[in-house]
Amino acid sequence: MKSRPCSRGSGETIEAFDYACFREPPLMDAGKSPRWMDGRAAVPYAWHIDTRMFTAYLRNLAMRRFGVRAVRDELLYAERDERGMLTVLHTVKSGTVTGDLFLDCTGGERLLLAGTLGEPFVDAHESLVCDSAVTVTLPREDAAHGIEPFTTVTALPNGWAWKMPLLGRFGAGHAYARDRTEPDEASSALRELCGPLPEGATVRHIDHRIGRSRRAWVKNCVAVGGAAFVLEPLADDGLGEVLHQMDRLVRDFPSHGDREAPAARYNRAVRARHDEARDLTRLRYALAPRRDTPFWTAVSDLPLPDALRECLAAYRAGLSPDPAAHEVAYYCLLASLTTDRSAPRSALTHRPAARRAGEARFLQIKRQQQILLETLPTAQEYLYRLHTRPTPAMAVRRPGTGRPVGYTEHGRDASRPPVPRPRAIR
């Protein structure tokens, strides 16, 4: 099938948007690390992380360095004062726990926010239908297969699946709608995608109620994570959202005299994050190229909010994204998912200087891509170096220097060949 000729002068191109405008796509194709071996970052990135290990690390750090006391128990009930503020938690085995500010981290149960304070829940099931998931963690031979520096998402007949690589293993899951698919069906689909499960592999089934608490901060109780809102995995940033909420709480931490002062700002921020993530996911479903099963027909027919419909119309008309309306992220998604190209901007016909500047920028991106492909190690090479490199606390000290044996003034392991310094990227 022949593609129609494109006019670069009017802004048209046959190259994929992400490869033309960003350095990262060919690097991910080649399995490259986002850092050089000396630790310097080459491109913006975020590592996949083992949430349980990270949680244990933070818990140990809080207890050992900051004297936090950890109480592992179940909540019986909570006491409130005459103003409705929480004062005491009664537990099954540990007696009472007093406090001035309480964080509800009980996920969808919302034991404090809903159970004690009676804050209602705003259901969003009509917007997103995948309210269940089946997950599993499987071993992986990194030496044979390498480590992919990205998460893979696959459209399945009755939902979608993800595969998230970690060192020596990977996490996988299948999100689906429980009113359309039985858990056993979802498990079978995940097994078909991942292959036979090894003996001892634990398959977990998760159900959640999609939506948010009407308010995430009520009185002196602040909901964090799933207690604030829950969306399906395609929209849920998980740990990233928890860290964002904690950052907001720390920046606006209340005084003892007015523990509700930051509540309105926190609630607006949480609601805005919920709505943005929900709408971005609805747009993903609306643009998904799959329409061959009842599930994909149903999710693609979900109505879009007015703002998203306007954004889609503007993109197809070739208009610039509106930063004030947060359309830049939507345009990136539209460019990657839509099969039909947006109309070229008519204004480019009359702006030769802008076209020349654009051509120069695209050439610069191509040069940067090539340099990074030549100089960056693979994700596997970097991660194995990172995890096997001795730490200063564990290394043997060189007599008379106080430095670890095998390390130089610059921190490089002298027992290994020097890392070539990459060329400047311009």
C-alpha positions as a printed Julia matrix, in Angstrom:
426×3 Matrix{Float64}:
   0.0     0.0    0.0
   1.55    3.31  -1.09
   1.4     6.28   1.24
   0.37    9.57  -0.23
   3.16   12.09  -0.74
   3.73   14.48   2.16
   4.62   18.13   2.04
   7.18   18.92   4.76
   6.74   22.6    3.97
   3.2    22.48   5.3
   4.15   20.5    8.38
   3.45   16.96   7.17
   5.74   14.0    7.77
   5.65   10.23   7.37
   7.74    9.67  10.53
   6.02    8.64  13.75
   5.45   11.53  16.13
   7.33   10.04  19.09
  10.43    9.11  17.06
  10.54   12.54  15.4
  10.05   14.62  18.54
  11.68   12.67  21.39
  15.06   11.05  22.03
  13.72    8.15  24.08
  11.83    5.8   21.66
  14.87    4.35  19.82
  16.69    4.05  23.16
  13.85    1.96  24.56
  13.82   -0.17  21.41
  17.51   -0.9   21.98
  16.98   -1.63  25.7
  19.22    1.24  26.77
  19.67    2.6   30.28
  18.69    6.23  30.98
  22.05    6.7   32.74
  25.65    6.32  31.72
  27.86    3.99  33.74
  29.29    6.9   35.74
  25.79    7.62  37.04
  24.97   10.75  35.07
  21.43   10.93  33.73
  21.06   11.11  29.94
  17.29   11.51  29.65
  14.4    12.02  32.09
  13.37    8.67  33.53
  11.77    6.75  36.37
  12.72    3.24  37.46
  10.25    0.46  37.94
  10.28   -0.29  41.65
   9.42   -3.17  43.95
   6.78   -1.46  46.07
   7.05   -3.87  48.98
  10.81   -3.49  49.23
  10.54    0.3   48.94
   7.87    0.39  51.65
  10.02   -1.73  53.97
  12.98    0.57  53.31
  11.0     3.68  54.2
   9.59    2.02  57.33
  13.05    1.02  58.55
  14.43    4.47  57.74
  11.65    6.19  59.69
  12.07    3.92  62.71
  15.88    3.96  62.9
  16.65    7.56  61.95
  13.58    9.47  63.11
  12.36    7.36  66.02
   8.97    6.52  64.51
   7.1     3.83  66.44
   5.4     1.21  64.28
   2.22   -0.44  65.59
   0.95   -3.41  63.58
  -2.63   -4.02  64.56
  -6.29   -3.81  63.55
  -8.59   -0.9   64.27
 -11.55   -1.49  66.58
 -12.95    2.03  66.74
 -11.88    5.66  67.07
 -12.8     8.38  69.55
 -13.64   11.98  68.63
 -13.79   15.17  70.68
 -16.61   17.69  70.83
 -15.47   19.31  67.56
 -15.48   15.99  65.72
 -11.69   15.69  65.68
 -10.14   12.24  65.96
  -8.29   11.8   69.23
  -7.71    8.12  69.98
  -7.58    4.88  67.99
  -8.48    1.66  69.8
  -6.75   -1.43  68.43
  -7.21   -5.16  68.91
  -3.87   -5.98  70.6
  -1.93   -2.76  71.16
  -4.4    -0.77  73.18
  -4.82    2.9   72.29
  -2.94    5.17  69.88
  -3.35    8.91  70.41
  -2.57   11.65  67.91
  -3.24   15.16  66.63
  -3.3    14.38  62.89
  -4.3    11.02  61.4
  -3.55    9.64  57.92
  -6.05    7.19  56.52
  -3.95    4.71  54.52
  -6.48    1.86  54.64
  -7.13    1.83  50.89
 -10.63    1.22  49.63
 -11.91    0.4   53.12
 -11.35    4.03  54.25
 -11.71    2.95  57.87
 -11.23    6.42  59.33
 -12.53    8.72  56.61
 -15.68    6.75  55.8
 -15.99    4.34  58.73
 -15.56    6.89  61.51
 -16.13   10.31  59.93
 -18.83    9.15  57.49
 -17.4    10.89  54.42
 -19.4     9.73  51.34
 -17.89    8.1   48.26
 -18.25    9.48  44.72
 -18.57    6.52  42.36
 -16.87    6.73  38.93
 -17.72    3.3   37.58
 -19.64    4.82  34.68
 -16.42    6.44  33.47
 -14.0     3.5   33.82
 -15.17   -0.09  33.74
 -12.1    -2.17  34.71
 -12.75   -2.72  38.4
 -10.82   -6.0   38.88
  -7.35   -7.36  38.19
  -5.39  -10.58  38.47
  -1.63  -10.23  39.06
   1.43  -12.46  39.32
   5.2   -12.04  39.72
   7.36  -14.38  37.65
  11.12  -15.06  37.44
  13.05  -13.94  34.38
  16.49  -14.82  33.03
  17.95  -11.36  32.51
  21.18  -12.72  31.0
  19.22  -14.48  28.26
  16.45  -11.95  27.62
  17.83   -8.63  28.87
  15.8    -6.08  30.85
  13.25   -3.97  29.04
  13.38   -0.34  30.25
   9.62    0.13  29.87
   6.25   -1.35  30.76
   4.39   -3.21  28.01
   0.6    -2.85  27.79
  -1.37   -5.3   25.63
  -5.04   -5.11  24.64
  -6.76   -8.43  25.39
 -10.27   -9.43  24.27
 -11.86   -8.62  27.66
  -9.51   -5.98  29.05
  -5.82   -5.26  28.95
  -2.62   -6.64  30.44
   0.65   -5.17  31.62
   4.17   -6.51  32.01
   6.56   -4.58  34.25
  10.2    -5.76  34.38
  12.21   -5.83  37.58
  15.69   -7.21  38.26
  15.49  -10.99  37.83
  11.72  -11.06  37.58
   8.73   -9.21  36.22
   5.27   -8.34  37.4
   2.29   -8.99  35.16
  -1.42   -8.4   35.45
  -4.72   -8.42  33.62
  -7.3    -5.67  34.27
 -10.92   -6.51  33.46
 -14.55   -5.71  34.29
 -16.0    -8.24  36.72
 -19.51   -7.8   35.34
 -18.21   -9.08  31.97
 -15.44  -11.53  32.87
 -15.11  -14.21  35.55
 -11.89  -14.33  37.6
 -10.99  -17.77  36.21
 -11.31  -16.43  32.66
  -9.0   -13.53  33.51
  -6.46  -15.9   35.07
  -6.5   -18.09  31.97
  -5.95  -15.07  29.71
  -2.97  -13.96  31.83
  -1.46  -17.46  31.74
  -1.88  -17.56  27.98
  -0.01  -14.27  27.7
   2.81  -15.1   30.15
   3.14  -18.82  29.5
   2.97  -21.66  32.06
   3.33  -20.41  35.63
   6.17  -21.94  37.66
   5.43  -23.94  40.77
   4.85  -21.7   43.75
   3.8   -18.65  41.73
   1.15  -16.71  43.63
  -1.78  -15.4   41.62
  -3.6   -12.53  43.33
  -7.12  -11.35  42.53
  -7.95   -7.71  43.29
 -11.35   -6.01  43.28
 -11.72   -2.29  43.81
 -14.45    0.31  43.77
 -13.63    3.02  41.26
 -14.07    6.58  42.44
 -12.99    8.98  45.18
 -13.92   10.2   48.61
 -15.96   13.37  48.31
 -13.28   15.07  50.43
  -9.85   13.59  51.1
  -9.16   15.81  54.14
 -11.89   15.93  56.78
 -11.35   17.41  60.25
  -7.88   16.15  61.29
  -7.94   13.07  59.04
  -6.1    13.04  55.71
  -6.7    10.26  53.18
  -3.65    9.08  51.24
  -3.44    6.68  48.31
  -6.41    4.39  47.77
  -8.3     5.99  50.65
  -8.37    9.25  48.65
  -9.3     7.76  45.28
  -9.06    4.54  43.31
  -8.96    4.26  39.53
  -8.22    1.3   37.34
  -4.54    0.37  36.84
  -4.32    2.11  33.45
  -5.03    5.4   35.25
  -3.63    4.71  38.71
  -0.1     6.01  39.28
   0.05    4.02  42.53
   3.15    4.94  44.49
   3.71    8.09  42.44
   0.3     9.42  43.45
   0.99    8.63  47.12
   4.25   10.58  46.95
   2.49   13.49  45.26
  -0.12   13.58  48.03
   2.53   13.39  50.73
   4.44   16.23  49.09
   1.28   18.33  49.15
   0.69   17.47  52.81
   4.25   18.34  53.85
   4.19   21.67  51.99
   0.88   22.64  53.62
   1.35   20.94  56.98
  -1.17   22.32  59.48
  -0.49   23.98  62.79
  -1.86   22.44  65.96
  -4.17   25.39  66.41
  -5.85   25.03  63.0
  -5.6    21.47  61.74
  -8.19   22.03  58.99
  -6.62   25.12  57.41
  -5.03   23.31  54.41
  -8.01   20.97  53.87
  -9.67   22.92  51.04
  -6.42   23.21  49.05
  -5.59   19.53  49.56
  -9.08   18.46  48.53
  -8.97   20.57  45.35
  -5.58   19.13  44.43
  -6.67   15.52  44.98
  -9.89   16.05  43.05
  -8.0    17.64  40.15
  -5.49   14.78  40.03
  -8.33   12.25  40.08
 -10.21   13.98  37.26
  -7.1    14.4   35.1
  -6.09   10.74  35.45
  -9.66    9.6   34.8
 -10.02   11.72  31.67
  -6.64   10.7   30.28
  -7.66    7.06  30.65
 -11.02    7.66  29.0
  -9.17    9.22  26.09
  -6.94    6.14  25.84
 -10.0     3.91  25.55
 -11.72    6.21  23.07
  -8.68    6.12  20.78
  -7.82    2.44  21.14
  -7.69    0.86  17.67
  -9.38   -2.3   18.91
 -13.17   -2.63  18.36
 -13.56   -6.37  17.79
 -15.04   -7.52  21.12
 -17.99   -6.39  23.29
 -15.57   -5.02  25.9
 -13.7    -2.74  23.48
 -16.89   -1.65  21.79
 -18.33   -0.67  25.17
 -15.3     1.27  26.44
 -14.77    3.07  23.14
 -18.39    4.28  23.24
 -18.06    5.86  26.69
 -18.91    9.57  26.37
 -16.02   12.01  26.58
 -16.22   15.22  28.64
 -16.66   18.43  26.67
 -13.05   19.49  27.3
 -11.7    16.25  25.84
 -13.97   16.44  22.8
 -12.78   19.99  22.17
  -9.15   18.89  22.55
  -9.67   16.02  20.09
 -11.31   18.34  17.56
  -8.49   20.88  17.94
  -5.85   18.19  17.42
  -7.52   16.88  14.26
  -7.79   20.45  12.95
  -4.04   20.97  13.41
  -4.33   23.58  16.17
  -1.6    24.04  18.79
  -2.18   22.51  22.24
  -3.4    24.89  24.91
  -1.02   24.67  27.91
  -3.59   26.32  30.19
  -6.0    23.46  29.44
  -3.3    20.78  30.04
  -3.59   19.7   26.4
   0.11   18.93  25.85
  -0.17   15.5   27.52
  -3.36   14.81  25.57
  -1.69   15.73  22.27
   1.18   13.3   22.94
  -1.34   10.55  23.57
  -3.36   11.48  20.5
  -0.27   11.43  18.3
   0.69    7.95  19.51
  -2.75    6.34  19.29
  -4.6     7.93  16.41
  -4.24    6.16  13.07
  -5.16    9.27  11.06
  -2.71   12.17  11.09
  -3.85   15.54  12.3
  -4.25   18.25   9.7
  -1.07   20.28   9.13
  -1.12   23.75  10.63
  -2.12   26.14   7.88
  -0.09   28.91   9.51
   3.15   27.06   8.71
   2.66   27.81   5.02
   3.22   31.48   5.82
   6.02   31.06   8.39
   9.18   29.83   6.64
  11.37   30.8    9.62
   9.34   28.56  11.91
   9.66   25.69   9.44
  13.43   26.13   9.29
  13.65   26.23  13.08
  11.57   23.06  13.27
  13.79   21.27  10.76
  16.88   22.23  12.76
  15.29   20.93  15.94
  14.37   17.6   14.34
  17.92   17.17  13.06
  19.26   17.93  16.53
  17.03   15.21  17.99
  18.34   12.74  15.41
  21.95   13.56  16.33
  21.18   13.18  20.02
  19.48    9.84  19.43
  22.54    8.5   17.6
  25.0     9.7   20.25
  22.94    8.16  23.05
  22.56    4.88  21.17
  26.35    4.71  20.8
  27.3     5.68  24.37
  24.61    4.44  26.76
  24.87    0.96  28.3
  21.93   -1.39  28.2
  19.49   -1.32  31.11
  20.73   -4.77  32.13
  24.38   -3.68  32.17
  23.67   -0.58  34.22
  21.37   -2.27  36.74
  23.72   -5.18  37.32
  26.6    -2.75  37.82
  24.45   -0.73  40.22
  23.39   -3.77  42.27
  26.8    -5.45  42.4
  28.95   -2.38  43.08
  30.17   -2.37  46.7
  28.95    0.47  48.89
  31.42    2.53  50.95
  30.01    1.07  54.18
  30.75   -2.48  52.99
  33.99   -1.98  51.07
  37.44   -2.69  52.49
  39.44    0.49  53.14
  42.82    1.08  51.54
  45.4     1.62  54.29
  46.44    5.23  54.72
  43.78    6.7   52.44
  40.44    6.0   54.09
  39.05    5.17  50.62
  37.6     1.8   49.61
  39.95   -0.59  47.8
  39.22   -0.51  44.07
  37.91    3.06  44.1
  39.58    6.22  42.88
  39.07    9.82  43.88
  36.17    9.99  41.44
  34.4     6.95  42.9
  35.08    4.64  39.93
  35.91    0.99  40.53
  39.53    0.86  39.44
  39.42   -2.91  39.04
  37.08   -2.43  36.05
  37.99   -0.9   32.68
  37.36    2.85  32.47
  34.02    4.0   31.16
  34.38    6.03  27.96
  33.14    9.55  28.49
  30.25   10.25  26.14
  30.44   13.06  23.66
  28.66   16.28  24.38
  25.04   16.26  23.24
  24.04   19.36  21.33
